[in-house]
Amino acid sequence: MIADGRIKSRFLEVESEFSAISSVAGAVAAGSRAFTATCSQGLALMHEVLFAIAGMRLPVVMVVTNRALSSPINIWNDCQDSISERDSGWIQLYVETVQEAVDTIIQAYKIAEDNRVLLPVMVCMDGFILTHTVEPVELPDDVEVKKFLPKYKPNHAFLDPTRPMTLGPFTYPEPYFKLRKELSLAIDNSKIIISEVNEEFGEMFKRKYGNGLIEEYKNDKKIAIVSMGSVCGTIKCVVDSRKDTGLVRIRCYRPLPKEDLIEALKGKEIVIVLDKNISLGLGSGSVFSEVRDVLYSLKDRPKVVGCVAGLGGTDIKSKDINRLIDESKKMKDGEVVWLI
Amino acid sequence: MIEVRFHGRGGQGVVTSAYLLALAAFKEGKFCQAFPFFGTERRGAPVTSFARIDKKFIRTRERVYNPDYVVVLDSTLLDVVDVDEGIKERGMIIINTNKDVNLQTKATVKTVDATDIALRVIGKPFVNTSMIGALVGATGIVKLESVIDVIRERFPEEIANKNIEAEKQTYEKIRG
C-alpha cells in the first residue's frame, strides 16, 4: 500500500515481534500514530514490552489475529494468546465480524488517544475464521474517517528535545505502587469512553456494536450464553432457532464491564460461559471464572456453567451449542465441560 | 442459503476457488462467505474450502457440514476423503477426472476433465477456474459473466484471458 502510494506512512521491517512492538512504542512515544499486528507466539514474544507500553501510557493500537499457543505447534484459532495478556494494562476489544474488525480499528485509535484514556488497545479478531474469510465489508470513506479521527496531536507522552520528559523511569516501591493503582483506575474509567466512541461511530457510519462494551442478542430468555468473538455469530444462529436462550457478547474484555454484565445477566436461570481459552490449573476458561465472580454479589444469582471450546481451531458447530444448552439444564452450578 | 465445499490439494487453488465463487456472488449483490481449512500448509496436502451464498448477511462461522454442492479438484482424493459426507439429498458432486467414477452417493455426480482443458488452454494443471466454470455450468448458482469479471480484476490480463477461456470450455462441456 505504501509502495503503491495509497497511504503515506513508513514501513519498518524488523527481525522479530519483540522489535516490532518496541519500534511501535518508540514511534508513538515520538508522537507518531503507529500500527502493528501479531498473534500466538509473536504476541507471547511481545509480552514484556506490552506491560511497559501500558505503564508509559502510550496510545498504541495493535491487532491480534487470535491463534493457539505452542506446544504442540498449532496454527489455528483460539484466544489463549490475548487472554494470556489480559493483565498487561491493554484495553482488549473482541470482534465478531470482519466489518467489526475494520470499524473497531478506527475506534481503537480514538479510544487510545483520548486524553481521559491514554492506554494501548488490542483489537482481537479470530485467526483464520475472520482473517482468511472473504465476506462483504463496507470500507468507511477516508474523508469521513479523518473527520471522525483527526490528526493525532500528542500532548501527554511525547519525546520532544524542546520539551524534555522521561518515560518509564526507575521508581521506588511507593511511587511504583501508586502508579499501578492509577493505571488500574485509568483502564476502569476507559469504559465510558469506549461506549462514547461506539455511539459516535454509530452516528457517523450507521454501524454500532451493542453499547461498545457488551452486545445483547435476544437476551430476554431464561438462559443466556456469554462469549466473545466470531463464535457469537454461530451462537446467534442457534439463538434464532430456539425459544429458551439469548446471547450476551462481551466485546470489551478489558476493562471488564462488570455493571453491564450484572444488568444483562441478573434474573437468569442459567448462564453458560463459552471460553476459547483454558486457564491451566483453574480447570476453566478465564471468562467463565470472571463472569461467575461478577455475579457473586447478586442475591439470587443464576446457575453459572462453563464450557471450554474451540481450542487449536476445533470447529464449534451449532449442533454442539444446541447440545450444550440442553445439557446445561442438568449441570451443577460451577461445572465446566469441554466441547470435544 | 447455498453451501459449497471444495476438495483439492495444496497448490491447486482450492482456496482461490471458494474466494472466486464468493466474489462472483458479491458482484451480483448477494451476501457471501468463503473460507479455507488448511491442513499442513504444503503442496499436495488435502485442503478443504467452503463458500456460502445467501440473500442476507451470513452469521454462522461453522464449517459447511451439509453442502448443496461439492467440487473435487483432484480425483485421487476420492480414495482418501469422503467427498460425499453430509451432502444434501438433492446435492451434486462435480469431479475433475477423465475416468468413470463409481461413487456411492445419493447426490448427482458429474465429471469433467478440467485438467486436460487447463493443460491445453493455460498450459499448467491449474484447475480452479475451470472447475468454477463446471460448477457454474452445472448449477447456475452465479452467472458465468460474474466469475469472468472477478477473474479479470484478480489476475493480470494474459493469465486472466487463459483462465477465462478454460472456464468457458468447462462451462460449455458440462452443460453438454
XYZ file of C-alpha atoms in Angstrom:
516
model
C 0.000 0.000 0.000
C 2.874 2.362 0.786
C 4.727 1.374 -2.433
C 1.516 1.996 -4.382
C 1.212 5.426 -2.784
C -2.133 4.571 -1.223
C -1.010 5.572 2.261
C 1.698 7.954 3.351
C 3.472 6.002 6.040
C 6.846 4.490 6.663
C 7.085 0.704 6.666
C 9.606 -0.654 9.103
C 10.913 -4.178 8.626
C 12.230 -5.689 11.845
C 13.650 -9.049 12.804
C 11.180 -10.149 15.467
C 7.897 -9.341 17.195
C 9.852 -8.041 20.183
C 11.468 -5.452 17.902
C 8.165 -4.753 16.148
C 6.353 -3.772 19.327
C 9.423 -1.924 20.651
C 9.586 0.099 17.414
C 5.897 0.896 17.641
C 6.376 2.002 21.251
C 9.239 4.268 20.165
C 7.261 5.698 17.255
C 4.253 6.503 19.428
C 6.467 7.960 22.156
C 7.938 10.236 19.462
C 4.450 11.468 18.598
C 3.513 9.294 15.630
C 0.499 7.152 15.030
C 1.725 3.590 14.503
C 0.294 0.135 13.903
C 1.332 -3.470 14.106
C -0.358 -6.861 14.179
C 0.617 -10.219 15.563
C -0.684 -13.392 17.198
C 0.229 -16.523 19.111
C 3.995 -16.940 19.717
C 4.571 -13.473 18.281
C 2.346 -11.920 20.930
C 3.998 -14.028 23.618
C 7.370 -12.666 22.499
C 5.983 -9.125 22.918
C 4.839 -9.830 26.490
C 7.484 -7.776 28.316
C 7.008 -4.706 26.117
C 3.191 -4.804 26.409
C 3.392 -4.025 30.121
C 5.930 -1.243 29.511
C 3.700 0.401 26.878
C 0.684 0.436 29.192
C 2.809 1.754 32.066
C 4.110 4.589 29.870
C 0.503 5.356 28.832
C 1.314 5.103 25.121
C -1.793 5.001 22.878
C -0.614 2.076 20.741
C -3.135 0.152 18.630
C -2.426 -3.439 17.680
C -4.493 -6.134 16.008
C -4.182 -9.627 17.435
C -5.334 -12.275 14.977
C -6.033 -14.839 17.680
C -4.247 -18.157 17.332
C -3.325 -21.016 19.667
C -0.060 -21.146 21.616
C 2.516 -23.952 21.471
C 3.154 -26.665 22.432
C 2.178 -28.728 20.440
C 2.572 -26.412 17.449
C -0.775 -25.322 16.044
C -1.511 -22.552 13.558
C -5.271 -22.335 14.091
C -7.593 -20.180 16.138
C -8.277 -19.862 19.822
C -7.975 -16.916 22.218
C -5.240 -18.213 24.512
C -2.709 -15.701 23.165
C -4.537 -12.471 24.003
C -6.292 -13.820 27.105
C -2.816 -14.583 28.483
C -2.082 -10.828 28.187
C -5.244 -9.746 29.993
C -3.336 -8.261 32.955
C -0.962 -6.159 30.849
C -2.953 -2.913 31.068
C -4.114 -3.007 27.436
C -7.738 -2.447 26.553
C -8.937 -5.600 24.764
C -11.785 -5.483 22.246
C -13.010 -8.747 20.650
C -14.836 -8.537 17.326
C -17.413 -10.830 15.730
C -17.182 -9.987 12.023
C -14.641 -8.640 9.543
C -16.742 -5.452 9.333
C -16.483 -5.033 13.083
C -12.708 -5.523 12.873
C -12.412 -2.684 10.330
C -14.671 -0.411 12.362
C -13.048 -1.275 15.686
C -9.515 -0.478 14.499
C -10.698 3.057 13.677
C -12.479 3.303 17.022
C -9.419 1.937 18.846
C -7.240 4.941 17.927
C -9.943 7.315 19.098
C -10.215 5.473 22.410
C -6.460 5.073 22.940
C -5.612 8.706 22.147
C -8.411 10.217 24.243
C -6.824 12.319 26.985
C -9.060 10.615 29.527
C -7.666 7.197 28.473
C -4.101 7.242 27.053
C -3.805 3.483 27.034
C -2.925 0.887 24.394
C -5.736 -1.036 22.672
C -5.655 -4.589 21.351
C -8.237 -5.366 18.675
C -8.681 -9.134 18.807
C -10.062 -10.946 15.763
C -10.210 -14.707 15.356
C -7.369 -16.064 13.240
C -8.459 -17.872 10.046
C -12.168 -17.638 10.944
C -12.095 -13.885 10.288
C -8.619 -13.238 8.887
C -8.869 -15.704 5.991
C -12.553 -15.206 5.213
C -13.976 -13.406 2.201
C -17.194 -11.610 3.112
C -18.813 -8.274 2.242
C -17.271 -5.335 4.085
C -18.092 -1.667 3.749
C -14.836 0.300 3.898
C -15.511 3.655 5.525
C -14.700 6.662 3.355
C -11.258 8.219 4.039
C -12.632 11.735 4.363
C -15.259 10.575 6.854
C -12.663 8.629 8.836
C -10.461 11.735 9.030
C -13.424 13.688 10.389
C -14.051 11.007 12.990
C -10.379 10.580 13.783
C -8.459 13.827 13.195
C -4.676 14.026 13.062
C -3.012 12.731 16.228
C -1.717 15.595 18.363
C 0.036 14.148 21.388
C 0.287 16.359 24.422
C 0.995 13.733 27.034
C 3.745 11.212 26.380
C 5.829 12.811 23.649
C 9.587 12.749 23.263
C 10.498 16.274 22.158
C 14.001 17.760 22.667
C 12.470 21.203 23.245
C 10.247 19.821 25.982
C 12.245 17.077 27.672
C 10.469 14.376 29.639
C 11.260 10.912 30.916
C 9.142 7.913 30.047
C 9.116 4.725 32.081
C 11.863 5.618 34.566
C 13.095 3.716 37.633
C 10.762 4.121 40.618
C 10.918 3.253 44.293
C 8.267 0.920 45.765
C 5.690 3.526 46.892
C 5.577 5.612 43.693
C 5.513 2.372 41.678
C 2.550 1.149 43.701
C 0.789 4.497 43.286
C 1.295 4.458 39.524
C -0.025 0.895 39.254
C -3.137 1.988 41.134
C -3.534 4.964 38.792
C -3.180 2.645 35.810
C -5.874 0.389 37.224
C -8.212 3.362 37.683
C -7.404 4.637 34.196
C -8.355 1.390 32.481
C -11.532 1.113 34.586
C -12.504 4.657 33.605
C -11.981 3.943 29.909
C -15.320 2.075 29.795
C -17.245 5.305 29.416
C -15.033 6.468 26.534
C -15.297 3.079 24.766
C -19.099 3.448 24.881
C -18.978 7.069 23.761
C -16.750 6.262 20.788
C -19.061 3.393 19.778
C -22.041 5.800 19.844
C -20.209 8.498 17.932
C -19.081 5.973 15.324
C -22.660 4.705 15.043
C -23.974 8.194 14.364
C -21.409 8.841 11.672
C -21.165 5.448 9.956
C -24.561 3.911 10.852
C -22.979 0.893 12.496
C -22.502 0.256 16.186
C -21.817 -2.732 18.360
C -24.062 -3.096 21.407
C -23.142 -0.385 23.887
C -19.492 -0.774 22.916
C -18.796 -2.983 25.923
C -21.332 -5.800 25.554
C -23.866 -6.701 22.900
C -27.136 -8.347 23.924
C -28.916 -10.507 21.327
C -32.451 -11.670 22.102
C -31.412 -11.603 25.744
C -34.914 -11.874 27.191
C -34.815 -15.632 27.793
C -34.217 -17.797 30.863
C -30.840 -18.940 29.595
C -28.012 -16.698 28.439
C -24.819 -17.722 26.686
C -21.857 -15.432 27.319
C -18.968 -15.496 24.868
C -16.628 -13.364 22.749
C -15.537 -13.089 19.127
C -16.675 -14.773 15.918
C -18.305 -17.784 17.587
C -21.045 -15.370 18.662
C -22.202 -15.390 15.013
C -22.824 -19.133 15.205
C -24.435 -18.703 18.643
C -26.813 -16.073 17.206
C -27.976 -18.628 14.610
C -28.591 -21.141 17.416
C -30.453 -18.498 19.454
C -32.660 -17.788 16.402
C -33.632 -21.463 16.275
C -34.584 -21.772 19.977
C -37.025 -20.167 22.359
C -35.131 -20.561 25.622
C -31.720 -18.926 25.039
C -30.242 -15.500 24.355
C -26.700 -14.203 23.914
C -24.544 -11.691 25.756
C -21.418 -10.988 23.748
C -18.518 -9.457 25.633
C -16.942 -7.022 23.180
C -14.727 -5.299 25.716
C -12.952 -7.892 27.867
C -10.508 -5.414 29.411
C -11.730 -3.388 31.182
C -14.340 -5.983 32.138
C -17.795 -4.326 32.011
C -18.930 -5.696 35.372
C -22.006 -3.477 35.812
C -23.236 -4.200 32.278
C -22.807 -7.935 32.795
C -24.726 -7.849 36.081
C -27.528 -5.888 34.417
C -27.650 -8.259 31.430
C -27.489 -11.488 33.441
C -29.463 -10.840 36.649
C -32.650 -12.883 36.879
C -31.399 -15.604 34.516
C -31.873 -19.242 35.459
C -28.737 -20.399 33.696
C -25.692 -18.552 32.409
C -23.449 -20.580 30.088
C -19.983 -19.117 29.508
C -18.219 -20.374 26.407
C -14.436 -19.866 26.508
C -11.892 -20.347 23.737
C -9.080 -20.478 26.282
C -8.123 -22.584 29.271
C -6.548 -21.291 32.461
C -4.426 -24.323 33.231
C -4.705 -25.246 36.877
C -8.041 -23.446 37.228
C -9.862 -26.028 35.124
C -11.916 -23.449 33.251
C -11.629 -20.592 30.834
C -10.911 -17.109 32.152
C -14.175 -15.555 31.017
C -16.132 -18.188 32.943
C -14.371 -17.538 36.242
C -14.648 -13.771 35.839
C -18.339 -13.778 34.903
C -19.038 -16.063 37.858
C -17.090 -13.689 40.107
C -19.031 -10.689 38.787
C -22.376 -12.384 39.515
C -21.362 -13.423 43.052
C -22.645 -10.172 44.541
C -26.205 -10.868 43.298
C -28.637 -12.078 45.921
C -30.416 -14.540 43.608
C -27.579 -15.449 41.357
C -28.063 -17.655 38.332
C -26.517 -21.054 37.917
C -23.272 -20.392 36.037
C -21.739 -23.190 33.988
C -18.679 -23.122 31.771
C -17.618 -24.643 28.509
C -14.119 -24.803 27.046
C -14.395 -24.974 23.265
C -12.617 -24.420 20.001
C -9.047 -24.854 21.227
C -6.473 -25.054 18.434
C -9.054 -24.314 15.759
C -11.518 -27.094 16.661
C -14.715 -26.128 14.873
C -17.570 -25.053 17.149
C -20.671 -26.477 15.495
C -24.207 -25.210 16.001
C -25.314 -28.731 16.935
C -22.689 -28.768 19.732
C -24.000 -25.446 21.060
C -27.548 -26.823 20.993
C -26.394 -29.895 22.904
C -24.546 -27.700 25.404
C -27.694 -25.669 26.100
C -29.726 -28.858 26.628
C -27.083 -30.336 28.926
C -26.697 -27.105 30.913
C -30.121 -27.760 32.443
C -28.695 -30.847 34.167
C -25.296 -29.366 35.049
C -24.341 -28.275 38.559
C -23.522 -24.650 39.372
C -19.848 -24.070 38.611
C -19.498 -27.156 36.451
C -17.275 -26.900 33.387
C -17.489 -29.144 30.316
C -15.166 -29.487 27.340
C -16.746 -29.318 23.928
C -14.774 -32.064 22.221
C -28.631 -20.390 1.654
C -26.429 -22.291 -0.787
C -23.417 -24.059 0.671
C -20.469 -25.366 -1.351
C -17.474 -27.427 -0.299
C -14.287 -27.699 -2.343
C -11.807 -30.554 -2.041
C -8.336 -30.446 -3.519
C -4.663 -30.492 -2.709
C -2.371 -27.691 -1.559
C -1.199 -25.690 -4.575
C -4.223 -26.453 -6.782
C -6.093 -23.279 -5.877
C -8.750 -24.818 -3.640
C -8.926 -21.676 -1.511
C -8.998 -19.398 -4.568
C -11.927 -21.434 -5.931
C -14.076 -20.639 -2.891
C -12.967 -16.992 -2.915
C -13.774 -16.592 -6.642
C -17.241 -18.046 -6.165
C -17.957 -15.747 -3.204
C -16.646 -12.689 -5.047
C -18.818 -13.537 -8.069
C -21.876 -13.767 -5.788
C -20.893 -10.435 -4.216
C -20.795 -8.890 -7.717
C -24.419 -9.942 -8.120
C -25.364 -8.129 -4.928
C -25.664 -11.289 -2.862
C -24.203 -11.936 0.557
C -21.377 -14.434 0.638
C -18.770 -16.048 2.832
C -15.731 -18.113 1.818
C -13.015 -19.571 3.992
C -10.457 -22.369 3.931
C -9.496 -25.169 6.205
C -5.819 -25.762 5.665
C -4.161 -28.970 6.606
C -0.431 -28.627 6.915
C 0.496 -25.805 4.568
C 2.400 -27.632 1.861
C 1.857 -28.602 -1.738
C -0.041 -31.822 -2.220
C -1.687 -31.984 1.206
C -5.500 -32.295 1.187
C -7.142 -28.865 1.536
C -10.817 -28.062 2.006
C -12.517 -24.735 1.445
C -16.071 -23.551 1.858
C -18.395 -20.981 0.316
C -21.860 -19.791 1.292
C -24.242 -17.600 -0.713
C -27.404 -16.066 0.731
C -29.822 -13.149 0.417
C -28.951 -11.884 3.898
C -25.751 -11.464 5.924
C -24.254 -14.844 6.830
C -23.687 -15.031 10.560
C -22.660 -18.609 11.157
C -18.939 -19.373 11.350
C -19.042 -23.159 11.476
C -17.649 -25.138 8.571
C -20.016 -26.438 5.903
C -21.315 -29.853 7.009
C -24.334 -30.224 4.707
C -23.272 -28.857 1.337
C -25.602 -28.408 -1.617
C -22.643 -28.843 -3.936
C -19.222 -30.463 -3.633
C -16.410 -29.728 -6.070
C -13.482 -32.147 -6.237
C -10.426 -30.655 -7.935
C -8.331 -33.814 -7.663
C -9.885 -37.237 -8.208
C -7.063 -39.030 -6.333
C -8.719 -37.636 -3.200
C -11.718 -39.920 -3.732
C -9.730 -42.740 -2.080
C -8.664 -40.540 0.842
C -11.530 -38.146 1.607
C -15.258 -38.857 1.977
C -16.364 -36.175 -0.505
C -19.993 -37.317 -0.157
C -20.074 -36.609 3.612
C -23.183 -34.709 4.718
C -24.292 -33.790 1.199
C -27.927 -32.783 0.811
C -30.471 -35.129 -0.763
C -30.679 -33.146 -3.990
C -26.996 -32.224 -3.923
C -24.432 -32.538 -6.658
C -20.811 -33.650 -6.691
C -18.651 -32.367 -9.548
C -15.372 -34.196 -10.026
C -12.351 -33.344 -12.143
C -11.459 -36.657 -13.798
C -11.087 -38.388 -17.148
C -12.188 -41.741 -15.720
C -15.518 -43.287 -14.848
C -16.295 -42.635 -11.193
C -18.021 -45.216 -9.055
C -19.118 -43.209 -6.024
C -21.738 -44.444 -3.537
C -23.911 -41.378 -3.041
C -27.481 -40.135 -3.060
C -26.310 -36.979 -4.834
C -25.970 -36.429 -8.571
C -22.410 -36.968 -9.795
C -20.986 -35.082 -12.762
C -17.469 -35.308 -14.131
C -15.373 -33.070 -16.322
C -11.758 -33.398 -17.458
C -10.674 -29.981 -16.221
C -7.000 -30.981 -16.078
C -6.984 -31.671 -19.819
C -8.663 -28.332 -20.549
C -6.335 -26.446 -18.192
C -3.236 -28.062 -19.746
C -4.356 -27.203 -23.243
C -5.575 -23.651 -22.543
C -3.498 -22.410 -19.601
C -0.520 -24.683 -20.174
C -0.427 -25.689 -16.499
C -2.664 -28.019 -14.471
C -4.303 -25.180 -12.503
C -7.906 -26.306 -12.439
C -9.574 -23.886 -10.021
C -11.036 -21.557 -12.654
C -12.042 -24.465 -14.907
C -13.815 -26.187 -12.035
C -15.658 -22.970 -11.173
C -16.758 -22.964 -14.807
C -18.051 -26.518 -14.400
C -19.827 -25.658 -11.117
C -21.494 -22.594 -12.611
C -22.422 -24.521 -15.781
C -23.971 -27.386 -13.830
C -25.768 -25.352 -11.148
C -26.202 -21.740 -12.268
C -25.606 -20.509 -8.692
C -23.894 -17.417 -10.118
C -23.619 -16.092 -13.667
C -20.618 -17.018 -15.801
C -20.100 -13.309 -16.525
C -19.776 -12.529 -12.808
C -16.930 -15.034 -12.446
C -15.278 -13.654 -15.590
C -15.413 -10.130 -14.094
C -13.810 -11.361 -10.889
C -11.028 -13.185 -12.768
C -10.315 -10.028 -14.816
C -9.996 -7.986 -11.636
C -7.858 -10.522 -9.836
C -5.322 -11.682 -12.431
C -3.027 -9.902 -14.929
C -4.585 -9.690 -18.428
C -2.768 -12.562 -20.126
C -3.332 -15.015 -17.273
C -6.927 -13.830 -16.879
C -7.691 -14.439 -20.562
C -6.373 -18.003 -20.427
C -8.310 -18.764 -17.243
C -11.498 -17.288 -18.667
C -11.104 -19.414 -21.806
C -10.586 -22.570 -19.701
C -13.573 -21.644 -17.560
C -15.796 -21.140 -20.612
C -14.772 -24.532 -22.030
C -15.663 -26.473 -18.874
C -18.861 -24.420 -18.565
C -19.934 -25.484 -22.071
C -18.672 -29.043 -21.666
C -20.654 -29.794 -18.503
C -23.795 -28.266 -19.987
C -23.323 -30.680 -22.898
